[in-house]
Amino acid sequence: MMKPQSLSVLVSLLVFLGELFGFSAGFAPSSRKCNDDIASRRVLLRSYERFSFLAMEASSAIPGPDPDVSFPLLKSYTFDGWNLAYQYKPAAEGFENANPLLLVHPVGIGLSSWFWNKFMETWEGPMLVAIDLIGCGIQHGADPWDPDERGLSVPLGWVKAAEALMQEVMVEAPIKQLPNLLSLLGGSSNRKIPQYSVVVQGGLAPVGVLLASRNPMQVEKLVMTSPPTWQQMTNGVSETELAKNYEFFRSPIRGRLAFSLLESRWAVQFFSNLFLFAEPCDKTWLDEVEKEACKEARPPVQVFNSGFCLARSFEEELASLSQPTLILQGSEDTARIPNRAEYANTMQQCSLQEIRGKNVLPWESSTDVVRAIQNFLL
């Protein structure tokens, strides 16, 4: 029988991890492998892509997406030796020339681009591209990430993969003639750059901020849903704390035990209801995280929950961003709402808006999020 002291430590650990996940994560079981093997998932992805291409060809003869074709479509691309996946929904009729949106999912147990499915189903407007970050989307045929075999700078590695994706789909996205340094100096340029609005969820806000900061000509607008507080985005995490956290999550005993507990369906439901949702989470949420979670998908979660995304301050980037920025926060996220006011006070063009919900707004309040973003893009 577990000693009371051990039980107390375990409960504290679960609450601690739940709080971390509450910023942007979900949970699901991983008692089995994600699929039989990675190769079979890649074959499945290639087959799905061929179907997607045929579906798009079939729908191109009529205005807008074919109502008989299921969206989003699953596609793949390569970056720096990684086989990666993303979901795609073409522009609705009348929005073919509008700038597309890049959707960045949260990182957590069982999470990938499926997080945006409800949003994408509700959306009627410009093209949507929902990326699977490196190490995520294994069920979609993407490569898993093994830190023992290959290192990855976080969040910069995820940012660079997203930049590559924005270039990957540029032939499908509307492109605008933008001035570059040569043309500003009196020369000529024929370079065309696709412009995007970036929408990022929860603790992955640094990815959105870096995308906007590094690509001021390509990122037109930025939306952050349920981001960390201003203090969390600007204080940073010490190297000592990062190392301690990462050592715990990677521990073959303590870390494995924590994941085994948190990846059970009851824990998914318990912590989702406690930290993420204003109302009880739905069955679809539980089913989706269950499909994606597995041992191979743990490394991104370990890195994220160790604090690497917020390891340094992003105050300089936030203060210098010229792009209009919208922050959506749930009306039930009462503990963090007051601590986000500094975004609007410090950033050049930032507005905050409350909508119903708590911490996973694109899922629990997809209609309200769609409406808010559509108004912001006008």
Coordinates of C-alpha atoms in Angstrom, one line a residue:
M1 CA 0.0 0.0 0.0
M2 CA 1.3 3.5 -0.9
K3 CA 2.5 5.5 2.1
P4 CA 0.5 8.7 2.9
Q5 CA 3.7 10.8 2.2
S6 CA 4.1 9.1 -1.2
L7 CA 0.4 9.6 -2.0
S8 CA 0.7 13.3 -1.0
V9 CA 3.7 13.8 -3.3
L10 CA 1.9 12.0 -6.1
V11 CA -1.2 14.2 -5.8
S12 CA 0.9 17.3 -5.7
L13 CA 2.7 16.2 -8.8
L14 CA -0.5 15.6 -10.6
V15 CA -1.8 19.0 -9.7
F16 CA 1.5 20.6 -10.8
L17 CA 1.4 18.8 -14.1
G18 CA -2.2 19.7 -14.5
E19 CA -1.4 23.3 -14.0
L20 CA 1.3 23.2 -16.6
F21 CA -1.0 21.4 -19.0
G22 CA -3.8 23.9 -18.2
F23 CA -2.0 26.6 -20.2
S24 CA -2.2 24.6 -23.5
A25 CA -2.4 20.9 -23.1
G26 CA -4.6 17.8 -23.2
F27 CA -4.3 14.2 -22.1
A28 CA -4.8 10.7 -23.4
P29 CA -3.8 7.1 -22.9
S30 CA -0.6 5.6 -24.3
S31 CA -0.7 2.0 -23.2
R32 CA -0.3 1.0 -26.8
K33 CA 1.8 2.3 -29.7
C34 CA 0.5 5.2 -31.8
N35 CA 0.1 2.7 -34.6
D36 CA 1.7 -0.5 -35.7
D37 CA 4.8 1.2 -37.1
I38 CA 5.9 4.6 -38.4
A39 CA 6.4 3.4 -41.9
S40 CA 2.8 2.3 -42.2
R41 CA 1.6 5.8 -41.1
R42 CA 3.7 7.4 -43.8
V43 CA 2.2 5.0 -46.4
L44 CA -1.2 6.0 -45.1
L45 CA -0.4 9.7 -45.3
R46 CA 0.8 9.4 -48.9
S47 CA -2.4 7.5 -49.8
Y48 CA -4.4 10.2 -48.1
E49 CA -2.6 12.9 -49.9
R50 CA -3.4 11.3 -53.2
F51 CA -7.0 11.2 -52.2
S52 CA -6.9 14.8 -51.1
F53 CA -5.4 15.9 -54.4
L54 CA -8.1 14.0 -56.3
A55 CA -10.8 15.6 -54.0
M56 CA -9.4 19.0 -54.7
E57 CA -9.3 18.4 -58.5
A58 CA -12.9 17.2 -58.4
S59 CA -14.0 20.3 -56.5
S60 CA -12.1 22.8 -58.6
A61 CA -14.8 22.8 -61.3
I62 CA -17.4 24.4 -58.9
P63 CA -17.1 27.6 -56.9
G64 CA -15.7 27.1 -53.5
P65 CA -15.0 23.8 -51.7
D66 CA -17.2 20.8 -52.7
P67 CA -19.7 20.2 -49.9
D68 CA -19.3 16.4 -50.5
V69 CA -15.6 16.5 -49.8
S70 CA -14.5 16.2 -46.2
F71 CA -12.3 19.0 -44.9
P72 CA -9.7 19.5 -43.5
L73 CA -7.4 17.6 -45.9
L74 CA -4.1 16.0 -44.6
K75 CA -0.9 16.8 -46.4
S76 CA 2.8 16.5 -45.8
Y77 CA 6.1 18.4 -46.4
T78 CA 9.7 18.0 -45.5
F79 CA 12.0 20.4 -43.5
D80 CA 15.6 19.8 -42.5
G81 CA 15.3 16.1 -42.8
W82 CA 12.0 15.9 -41.0
N83 CA 8.8 14.4 -42.5
L84 CA 6.1 16.6 -41.2
A85 CA 2.3 16.9 -41.7
Y86 CA -0.3 19.6 -41.7
Q87 CA -4.1 19.9 -42.2
Y88 CA -5.5 22.2 -44.9
K89 CA -8.9 23.7 -45.7
P90 CA -9.2 25.7 -49.0
A91 CA -10.7 29.2 -49.1
A92 CA -14.4 29.5 -49.2
E93 CA -16.1 31.0 -52.2
G94 CA -15.3 34.7 -52.4
F95 CA -12.2 34.4 -50.3
E96 CA -9.9 32.9 -52.8
N97 CA -7.6 36.0 -52.9
A98 CA -7.6 36.6 -49.2
N99 CA -4.5 36.0 -47.1
P100 CA -4.5 32.5 -45.5
L101 CA -4.3 31.7 -41.8
L102 CA -1.6 29.6 -40.2
L103 CA -2.9 27.7 -37.1
V104 CA -0.4 26.7 -34.4
H105 CA -1.7 24.0 -32.0
P106 CA -0.8 23.7 -28.3
V107 CA 1.7 21.1 -27.1
G108 CA 0.5 18.6 -24.6
I109 CA -0.3 15.0 -24.2
G110 CA -2.3 13.8 -27.1
L111 CA -2.4 17.1 -28.9
S112 CA -1.6 17.9 -32.6
S113 CA -3.3 19.9 -35.4
W114 CA -6.5 18.0 -34.7
F115 CA -7.0 20.7 -31.9
W116 CA -8.1 23.0 -34.7
N117 CA -10.7 20.6 -36.2
K118 CA -13.8 22.3 -34.7
F119 CA -12.5 25.7 -35.6
M120 CA -11.8 24.6 -39.2
E121 CA -15.2 23.0 -39.5
T122 CA -16.9 26.2 -38.4
W123 CA -14.6 28.5 -40.4
E124 CA -15.9 30.1 -43.7
G125 CA -13.3 32.4 -45.1
P126 CA -9.6 32.4 -46.2
M127 CA -7.6 29.3 -46.6
L128 CA -6.5 27.5 -43.3
V129 CA -3.2 25.7 -42.8
A130 CA -2.9 23.9 -39.4
I131 CA 0.7 22.7 -38.8
D132 CA 1.8 19.7 -36.9
L133 CA 4.8 20.9 -34.9
I134 CA 8.0 18.8 -35.0
G135 CA 7.5 15.7 -32.9
C136 CA 3.7 16.0 -33.0
G137 CA 1.1 14.6 -35.5
I138 CA 2.5 11.1 -35.4
Q139 CA -1.0 9.7 -36.2
H140 CA -0.9 11.9 -39.3
G141 CA 2.3 10.2 -40.5
A142 CA 4.8 12.8 -39.2
D143 CA 8.2 11.7 -37.8
P144 CA 8.5 11.3 -34.1
W145 CA 11.3 13.1 -32.3
D146 CA 13.9 11.2 -30.3
P147 CA 16.0 13.7 -28.4
D148 CA 18.6 11.0 -27.8
E149 CA 19.2 10.9 -31.6
R150 CA 18.6 14.5 -32.6
G151 CA 18.6 17.8 -30.8
L152 CA 16.0 20.5 -31.4
S153 CA 16.1 24.1 -30.3
V154 CA 12.7 25.0 -28.8
P155 CA 10.8 27.1 -29.7
L156 CA 13.0 28.2 -32.6
G157 CA 13.0 24.8 -34.3
W158 CA 9.2 24.8 -34.4
V159 CA 9.3 28.4 -35.7
K160 CA 11.6 27.5 -38.5
A161 CA 9.5 24.5 -39.5
A162 CA 6.4 26.8 -39.6
E163 CA 8.3 29.3 -41.8
A164 CA 9.2 26.4 -44.2
L165 CA 5.5 25.4 -44.3
M166 CA 4.5 29.0 -45.2
Q167 CA 6.8 28.8 -48.2
E168 CA 5.6 25.2 -49.0
V169 CA 2.1 26.3 -49.6
M170 CA 2.9 29.6 -51.2
V171 CA 1.9 28.2 -54.6
E172 CA -1.6 27.6 -53.4
A173 CA -1.8 30.8 -51.3
P174 CA -2.5 34.3 -52.7
I175 CA 0.7 36.2 -53.0
K176 CA 1.4 39.9 -53.0
Q177 CA 4.1 41.9 -54.6
L178 CA 6.0 43.4 -51.6
P179 CA 9.0 45.7 -51.7
N180 CA 12.3 44.4 -50.6
L181 CA 15.5 46.2 -49.8
L182 CA 16.6 46.3 -53.4
S183 CA 13.4 47.9 -54.6
L184 CA 13.5 50.4 -51.7
L185 CA 17.0 51.4 -52.9
G186 CA 15.7 52.1 -56.4
G187 CA 16.3 48.7 -57.9
S188 CA 13.7 46.2 -59.1
S189 CA 12.4 43.0 -57.7
N190 CA 10.1 40.3 -58.9
R191 CA 10.0 38.5 -55.6
K192 CA 6.6 37.5 -54.3
I193 CA 6.0 36.8 -50.7
P194 CA 2.8 35.0 -49.4
Q195 CA 1.3 36.8 -46.4
Y196 CA -0.4 35.0 -43.5
S197 CA -2.3 35.8 -40.3
V198 CA -0.9 33.5 -37.6
V199 CA -3.2 32.1 -34.9
V200 CA -1.5 30.4 -31.9
Q201 CA -2.9 28.7 -28.9
G202 CA -1.9 28.9 -25.3
G203 CA 1.7 28.3 -24.2
L204 CA 2.8 28.2 -27.8
A205 CA 2.5 32.0 -27.9
P206 CA 6.3 32.4 -28.3
V207 CA 6.1 30.6 -31.6
G208 CA 3.5 33.1 -32.9
V209 CA 5.5 36.1 -31.6
L210 CA 8.8 34.8 -33.2
L211 CA 7.0 34.2 -36.5
A212 CA 5.7 37.7 -36.5
S213 CA 9.0 39.2 -35.3
R214 CA 11.2 37.3 -37.8
N215 CA 8.8 37.7 -40.7
P216 CA 7.3 41.2 -40.6
M217 CA 6.7 41.2 -44.4
Q218 CA 5.0 37.8 -44.4
V219 CA 3.0 37.8 -41.2
E220 CA 0.2 40.3 -41.6
K221 CA -1.6 39.8 -38.3
L222 CA -1.2 37.8 -35.1
V223 CA -3.9 36.2 -32.9
M224 CA -3.1 34.6 -29.5
T225 CA -5.8 32.6 -27.8
S226 CA -5.4 32.1 -24.0
P227 CA -1.7 33.0 -24.0
P228 CA 0.5 33.0 -20.9
T229 CA 0.4 36.1 -18.7
W230 CA 2.7 39.0 -19.5
Q231 CA 4.9 38.1 -16.6
Q232 CA 5.4 34.6 -17.9
M233 CA 6.2 35.8 -21.4
T234 CA 8.8 38.3 -20.1
N235 CA 10.4 36.8 -17.0
G236 CA 12.0 33.7 -18.4
V237 CA 12.9 30.4 -16.7
S238 CA 16.3 29.8 -15.1
E239 CA 18.6 27.2 -16.5
T240 CA 18.6 25.4 -13.2
E241 CA 14.9 25.1 -13.2
L242 CA 14.8 24.0 -16.8
A243 CA 17.4 21.3 -16.1
K244 CA 15.5 20.1 -13.0
N245 CA 12.2 20.0 -14.8
Y246 CA 13.5 18.2 -17.8
E247 CA 15.4 15.7 -15.8
F248 CA 12.2 14.8 -14.0
F249 CA 10.1 14.5 -17.1
R250 CA 12.7 12.3 -18.8
S251 CA 13.2 10.2 -15.7
P252 CA 12.7 6.5 -16.6
I253 CA 11.0 6.0 -13.2
R254 CA 9.3 9.2 -12.0
G255 CA 8.7 10.7 -15.4
R256 CA 7.3 7.5 -16.8
L257 CA 5.0 7.1 -13.8
A258 CA 3.7 10.6 -14.2
F259 CA 3.0 10.1 -17.9
S260 CA 1.4 6.7 -17.3
L261 CA -1.0 8.3 -14.8
L262 CA -1.8 11.4 -16.7
E263 CA -2.3 9.6 -20.0
S264 CA -5.2 7.5 -18.6
R265 CA -8.6 8.5 -19.8
W266 CA -9.8 9.4 -16.3
A267 CA -6.9 11.8 -15.9
V268 CA -7.6 13.4 -19.3
Q269 CA -11.2 14.1 -18.3
F270 CA -10.3 15.2 -14.8
F271 CA -7.6 17.7 -15.7
S272 CA -9.4 18.9 -18.8
N273 CA -12.4 19.8 -16.7
L274 CA -10.3 21.2 -13.9
F275 CA -8.0 23.5 -16.0
L276 CA -9.0 23.7 -19.6
F277 CA -12.8 23.8 -20.0
A278 CA -15.5 26.0 -18.6
E279 CA -18.0 23.2 -19.1
P280 CA -17.3 19.4 -19.0
C281 CA -15.1 18.3 -21.9
D282 CA -16.9 16.4 -24.7
K283 CA -16.3 12.8 -25.8
T284 CA -14.8 13.9 -29.1
W285 CA -12.0 15.7 -27.2
L286 CA -11.2 12.6 -25.2
D287 CA -11.3 10.4 -28.2
E288 CA -9.0 12.6 -30.2
V289 CA -6.3 13.0 -27.5
E290 CA -6.5 9.2 -27.0
K291 CA -5.8 8.5 -30.7
E292 CA -2.7 10.8 -30.7
A293 CA -1.0 10.0 -27.4
C294 CA 1.7 7.4 -27.2
K295 CA 5.2 7.0 -25.9
E296 CA 6.8 8.3 -29.2
A297 CA 4.8 11.5 -28.8
R298 CA 6.1 12.4 -25.3
P299 CA 9.3 14.4 -26.1
P300 CA 7.6 17.6 -27.2
V301 CA 5.5 17.5 -24.1
Q302 CA 8.5 16.9 -21.9
V303 CA 10.3 19.8 -23.4
F304 CA 7.3 22.1 -23.3
N305 CA 6.3 21.4 -19.7
S306 CA 9.9 21.8 -18.6
G307 CA 9.6 25.4 -19.6
F308 CA 11.8 25.7 -22.7
C309 CA 9.2 27.7 -24.7
L310 CA 9.4 30.4 -22.0
A311 CA 13.1 30.0 -21.2
R312 CA 13.8 33.6 -22.1
S313 CA 12.0 36.9 -22.1
F314 CA 10.1 37.9 -25.2
E315 CA 9.5 41.5 -24.1
E316 CA 11.7 43.0 -26.8
E317 CA 9.8 41.1 -29.6
L318 CA 6.4 41.9 -28.1
A319 CA 7.2 45.6 -27.7
S320 CA 8.6 46.0 -31.2
L321 CA 5.9 44.0 -33.1
S322 CA 4.2 46.3 -35.7
Q323 CA 1.5 43.8 -36.7
P324 CA -2.0 44.2 -35.3
T325 CA -2.4 41.7 -32.6
L326 CA -5.6 40.2 -31.0
I327 CA -5.6 38.4 -27.7
L328 CA -8.6 36.2 -27.0
Q329 CA -9.1 35.1 -23.4
G330 CA -11.9 33.1 -21.8
S331 CA -14.3 34.8 -19.4
E332 CA -13.8 31.9 -17.0
D333 CA -10.0 32.3 -17.0
T334 CA -10.3 34.7 -14.1
A335 CA -6.9 34.1 -12.5
R336 CA -5.0 35.2 -15.5
I337 CA -7.2 37.9 -17.1
P338 CA -5.8 40.8 -15.0
N339 CA -2.2 39.7 -15.7
R340 CA -2.6 40.0 -19.5
A341 CA -3.5 43.7 -19.4
E342 CA 0.2 44.6 -20.0
Y343 CA 0.0 43.2 -23.5
A344 CA -2.3 46.0 -24.6
N345 CA -0.3 48.6 -22.5
T346 CA 3.1 47.7 -24.0
M347 CA 2.5 46.4 -27.5
Q348 CA 2.0 48.8 -30.4
Q349 CA -1.3 47.5 -31.8
C350 CA -2.7 45.0 -29.4
S351 CA -6.3 44.5 -28.3
L352 CA -7.8 42.1 -25.8
Q353 CA -11.2 40.5 -26.0
E354 CA -13.0 38.2 -23.7
I355 CA -15.3 35.4 -25.0
R356 CA -17.1 32.6 -23.2
G357 CA -14.9 29.7 -22.2
K358 CA -11.7 29.1 -20.3
N359 CA -8.4 27.9 -21.7
V360 CA -9.1 26.0 -25.0
L361 CA -11.3 28.5 -26.7
P362 CA -10.9 27.3 -30.3
W363 CA -12.3 24.0 -29.2
E364 CA -14.9 24.9 -26.5
S365 CA -16.1 28.1 -28.2
S366 CA -15.2 27.6 -31.8
T367 CA -18.1 29.7 -33.1
D368 CA -17.2 32.7 -31.0
V369 CA -13.5 32.4 -31.8
V370 CA -14.3 32.3 -35.6
R371 CA -16.5 35.4 -35.3
A372 CA -13.8 37.3 -33.3
I373 CA -11.1 36.5 -35.8
Q374 CA -13.2 37.2 -38.8
N375 CA -14.0 40.6 -37.4
F376 CA -10.3 41.2 -36.6
L377 CA -9.3 40.4 -40.2
L378 CA -11.7 42.9 -41.8

